[in-house]
Amino acid sequence: MTTDQTVPVAATVHHVIPGCPGALAAALKAASPGDEVRMAAGTYEETLRVARDVTLRAADGGGVVLAAPPVPPRPSKSCPVPG
């Protein structure tokens, strides 16, 4: 008789701080299923894609704001483009 004994792999904790452009997105991309992304308090203006089962957690119970980055205005056909 054989048994399949799978040893659980410990989740990795990825730490990020605000003010580092792309850091949160990079941590999400690097995270494996079951990992945790721990964010220092602050505002993160990034485009994010969560493509696997990860935990997003505020470090030390701090306040975290996830915000879309500002979108530059597009020139209108009725407005002249400078230059």
Coordinates of N, CA, C and O in Angstrom, one line a residue:
M1 N 0.8 -1.2 0.0 CA 0.0 0.0 0.0 C 0.9 1.2 0.0 O 1.9 1.3 0.7
T2 N 0.5 2.2 -0.8 CA 1.3 3.5 -0.9 C 0.4 4.6 -0.5 O -0.8 4.6 -0.7
T3 N 1.0 5.6 0.1 CA 0.2 6.8 0.4 C 0.9 8.0 -0.2 O 2.2 8.0 -0.2
D4 N 0.2 9.0 -0.6 CA 0.7 10.2 -1.1 C 0.7 11.2 0.0 O -0.3 11.7 0.4
Q5 N 1.9 11.5 0.5 CA 2.0 12.5 1.6 C 2.6 13.8 1.0 O 3.8 13.8 0.8
T6 N 1.8 14.7 0.8 CA 2.2 16.0 0.3 C 2.6 16.9 1.5 O 1.8 17.1 2.4
V7 N 3.8 17.4 1.5 CA 4.2 18.4 2.5 C 3.7 19.8 2.1 O 4.1 20.2 1.0
P8 N 2.9 20.4 3.0 CA 2.5 21.8 2.6 C 3.6 22.7 2.6 O 4.6 22.7 3.4
V9 N 3.6 23.6 1.6 CA 4.6 24.6 1.4 C 4.1 25.9 2.1 O 3.0 26.3 2.0
A10 N 5.0 26.5 2.9 CA 4.7 27.7 3.6 C 4.5 28.8 2.7 O 5.2 29.0 1.7
A11 N 3.4 29.6 2.9 CA 3.2 30.8 2.1 C 4.3 31.8 2.2 O 4.8 32.0 3.3
T12 N 4.6 32.5 1.2 CA 5.5 33.6 1.2 C 4.8 34.9 1.4 O 3.7 35.1 0.9
V13 N 5.4 35.8 2.2 CA 4.8 37.1 2.5 C 5.6 38.1 1.7 O 6.9 38.2 1.9
H14 N 5.0 38.8 0.8 CA 5.6 39.9 0.0 C 5.3 41.2 0.6 O 4.1 41.5 0.8
H15 N 6.3 42.0 1.0 CA 6.1 43.3 1.7 C 6.2 44.4 0.6 O 7.2 44.4 -0.2
V16 N 5.3 45.4 0.6 CA 5.3 46.5 -0.3 C 5.1 47.8 0.5 O 4.4 47.8 1.6
I17 N 5.6 48.9 0.0 CA 5.4 50.2 0.6 C 4.9 51.2 -0.4 O 5.3 51.0 -1.6
P18 N 4.1 52.1 0.0 CA 3.6 53.1 -1.0 C 4.7 54.0 -1.5 O 5.7 54.2 -0.8
G19 N 4.5 54.6 -2.7 CA 5.5 55.5 -3.2 C 6.5 54.8 -4.1 O 7.4 55.5 -4.6
C20 N 6.5 53.5 -4.2 CA 7.4 52.8 -5.1 C 6.5 52.4 -6.3 O 5.8 51.3 -6.2
P21 N 6.5 53.1 -7.4 CA 5.6 52.8 -8.5 C 5.8 51.4 -9.0 O 6.9 50.9 -9.2
G22 N 4.7 50.7 -9.1 CA 4.7 49.3 -9.7 C 5.0 48.2 -8.6 O 5.0 47.1 -9.0
A23 N 5.3 48.6 -7.4 CA 5.7 47.6 -6.4 C 4.6 46.6 -6.1 O 4.8 45.4 -6.0
L24 N 3.4 47.2 -5.9 CA 2.3 46.3 -5.5 C 1.9 45.3 -6.7 O 1.8 44.1 -6.5
A25 N 1.9 45.9 -7.9 CA 1.7 45.0 -9.1 C 2.7 44.0 -9.3 O 2.4 42.8 -9.6
A26 N 4.0 44.3 -9.0 CA 5.1 43.4 -9.1 C 5.0 42.3 -8.0 O 5.2 41.1 -8.3
A27 N 4.6 42.7 -6.8 CA 4.4 41.7 -5.8 C 3.3 40.7 -6.1 O 3.4 39.5 -5.9
L28 N 2.2 41.2 -6.7 CA 1.1 40.4 -7.1 C 1.5 39.4 -8.2 O 1.1 38.2 -8.2
K29 N 2.3 39.9 -9.1 CA 2.8 39.1 -10.2 C 3.7 38.0 -9.7 O 3.7 36.8 -10.2
A30 N 4.5 38.3 -8.7 CA 5.5 37.3 -8.2 C 4.8 36.3 -7.2 O 5.4 35.3 -7.0
A31 N 3.7 36.7 -6.7 CA 3.0 35.8 -5.7 C 2.5 34.5 -6.3 O 2.0 34.5 -7.4
S32 N 2.7 33.5 -5.5 CA 2.1 32.2 -5.9 C 0.8 32.0 -5.2 O 0.5 32.7 -4.2
P33 N 0.0 31.1 -5.6 CA -1.3 30.8 -4.9 C -1.0 30.5 -3.4 O -0.1 29.8 -3.1
G34 N -1.8 31.2 -2.6 CA -1.7 31.0 -1.1 C -0.7 32.0 -0.5 O -0.7 32.1 0.7
D35 N 0.0 32.8 -1.3 CA 0.9 33.8 -0.7 C 0.1 35.0 -0.2 O -1.1 35.1 -0.4
E36 N 0.8 35.8 0.6 CA 0.2 37.0 1.1 C 1.0 38.2 0.7 O 2.3 38.2 0.7
V37 N 0.3 39.3 0.3 CA 1.0 40.5 -0.1 C 0.6 41.5 1.1 O -0.6 41.8 1.3
R38 N 1.6 41.9 1.8 CA 1.4 42.8 3.0 C 1.8 44.2 2.6 O 2.9 44.5 2.3
M39 N 0.8 45.1 2.7 CA 1.0 46.5 2.3 C 1.1 47.4 3.5 O 0.3 47.4 4.4
A40 N 2.2 48.2 3.5 CA 2.4 49.3 4.5 C 1.3 50.3 4.3 O 0.8 50.5 3.2
A41 N 0.9 51.0 5.4 CA -0.2 52.0 5.3 C 0.2 53.1 4.3 O 1.3 53.5 4.1
G42 N -0.8 53.5 3.5 CA -0.7 54.5 2.5 C -1.6 54.3 1.3 O -2.4 53.4 1.3
T43 N -1.3 55.1 0.3 CA -2.1 55.0 -0.9 C -1.3 54.4 -2.1 O -0.2 54.8 -2.3
Y44 N -1.9 53.5 -2.8 CA -1.2 52.8 -3.9 C -2.0 53.1 -5.1 O -3.1 52.7 -5.3
E45 N -1.4 53.9 -6.0 CA -2.0 54.3 -7.3 C -1.4 53.4 -8.4 O -0.3 53.7 -8.9
E46 N -2.0 52.3 -8.7 CA -1.5 51.3 -9.6 C -2.6 50.6 -10.4 O -3.7 50.5 -9.8
T47 N -2.3 50.1 -11.5 CA -3.2 49.2 -12.2 C -2.9 47.8 -11.8 O -1.8 47.4 -11.9
L48 N -3.9 47.1 -11.2 CA -3.6 45.8 -10.6 C -4.4 44.7 -11.3 O -5.5 45.0 -11.8
R49 N -3.8 43.6 -11.3 CA -4.5 42.4 -11.8 C -4.2 41.2 -10.8 O -3.0 40.8 -10.6
V50 N -5.2 40.7 -10.2 CA -5.1 39.6 -9.2 C -5.5 38.4 -10.0 O -6.6 38.1 -10.3
A51 N -4.5 37.6 -10.4 CA -4.7 36.4 -11.2 C -4.7 35.1 -10.5 O -4.8 34.1 -11.1
R52 N -4.4 35.1 -9.2 CA -4.4 33.9 -8.5 C -4.9 34.1 -7.0 O -5.1 35.2 -6.6
D53 N -5.0 33.0 -6.3 CA -5.5 33.1 -4.9 C -4.4 33.6 -4.0 O -3.6 32.8 -3.5
V54 N -4.4 34.9 -3.7 CA -3.5 35.5 -2.8 C -4.3 36.3 -1.8 O -5.4 36.7 -2.0
T55 N -3.6 36.6 -0.7 CA -4.2 37.4 0.4 C -3.6 38.8 0.4 O -2.4 38.9 0.4
L56 N -4.4 39.9 0.3 CA -3.9 41.2 0.4 C -4.2 41.7 1.8 O -5.4 41.6 2.3
R57 N -3.2 42.2 2.5 CA -3.4 42.5 3.9 C -2.6 43.8 4.3 O -1.5 44.0 3.8
A58 N -3.3 44.7 5.0 CA -2.6 45.9 5.5 C -1.7 45.5 6.6 O -2.0 44.8 7.6
A59 N -0.4 45.9 6.6 CA 0.5 45.7 7.6 C 0.2 46.4 8.9 O -0.2 47.6 8.8
D60 N 0.3 45.8 10.0 CA 0.2 46.5 11.3 C -1.2 47.2 11.4 O -1.3 48.2 12.1
G61 N -2.2 46.7 10.7 CA -3.5 47.3 10.8 C -3.6 48.7 10.3 O -4.6 49.4 10.5
G62 N -2.7 49.1 9.5 CA -2.7 50.4 8.9 C -3.7 50.6 7.8 O -4.2 49.6 7.3
G63 N -4.1 51.8 7.5 CA -5.0 52.1 6.5 C -4.4 52.1 5.1 O -3.3 52.6 4.9
V64 N -5.0 51.3 4.2 CA -4.5 51.2 2.9 C -5.6 51.6 1.9 O -6.7 51.2 2.0
V65 N -5.2 52.4 0.9 CA -6.1 52.9 -0.1 C -5.5 52.4 -1.5 O -4.4 52.6 -1.8
L66 N -6.4 51.6 -2.2 CA -6.0 51.2 -3.6 C -6.8 52.1 -4.5 O -8.0 52.2 -4.5
A67 N -6.0 52.8 -5.4 CA -6.6 53.8 -6.3 C -6.1 53.6 -7.7 O -4.9 53.3 -7.9
A68 N -7.0 53.8 -8.6 CA -6.5 53.7 -10.0 C -5.6 54.9 -10.3 O -5.8 56.0 -9.8
P69 N -4.6 54.7 -11.1 CA -3.7 55.9 -11.4 C -4.4 56.9 -12.2 O -5.4 56.5 -12.9
P70 N -4.0 58.1 -12.1 CA -4.7 59.2 -12.9 C -4.6 58.9 -14.4 O -3.5 58.4 -14.9
V71 N -5.6 59.1 -15.1 CA -5.6 58.9 -16.6 C -5.4 60.3 -17.2 O -6.1 61.2 -17.0
P72 N -4.3 60.4 -18.1 CA -4.1 61.7 -18.7 C -5.2 62.0 -19.7 O -5.8 61.1 -20.3
P73 N -5.6 63.2 -19.8 CA -6.7 63.6 -20.7 C -6.4 63.3 -22.1 O -5.2 63.5 -22.5
R74 N -7.3 62.9 -22.9 CA -7.1 62.6 -24.3 C -7.5 63.9 -25.1 O -8.5 64.5 -24.8
P75 N -6.7 64.3 -26.1 CA -7.1 65.5 -26.8 C -8.4 65.2 -27.6 O -8.6 64.2 -28.1
S76 N -9.2 66.2 -27.6 CA -10.5 66.2 -28.3 C -10.2 66.7 -29.7 O -9.4 67.5 -30.0
K77 N -11.0 66.1 -30.7 CA -10.9 66.6 -32.1 C -11.2 68.1 -32.2 O -10.8 68.7 -33.1
S78 N -12.1 68.5 -31.3 CA -12.5 69.9 -31.4 C -11.5 70.9 -30.7 O -11.6 72.1 -30.9
C79 N -10.5 70.3 -30.0 CA -9.5 71.2 -29.3 C -8.1 71.0 -30.1 O -7.7 69.9 -30.4
P80 N -7.5 72.1 -30.4 CA -6.2 72.0 -31.0 C -5.1 71.4 -30.1 O -5.2 71.6 -28.9
V81 N -4.3 70.6 -30.7 CA -3.2 70.0 -29.9 C -2.0 70.9 -30.0 O -1.6 71.3 -31.1
P82 N -1.5 71.4 -28.9 CA -0.3 72.3 -28.9 C 0.9 71.7 -29.5 O 1.1 70.5 -29.4
G83 N 1.7 72.5 -30.1 CA 2.9 72.0 -30.7 C 3.0 72.3 -32.1 O 3.5 72.3 -33.0

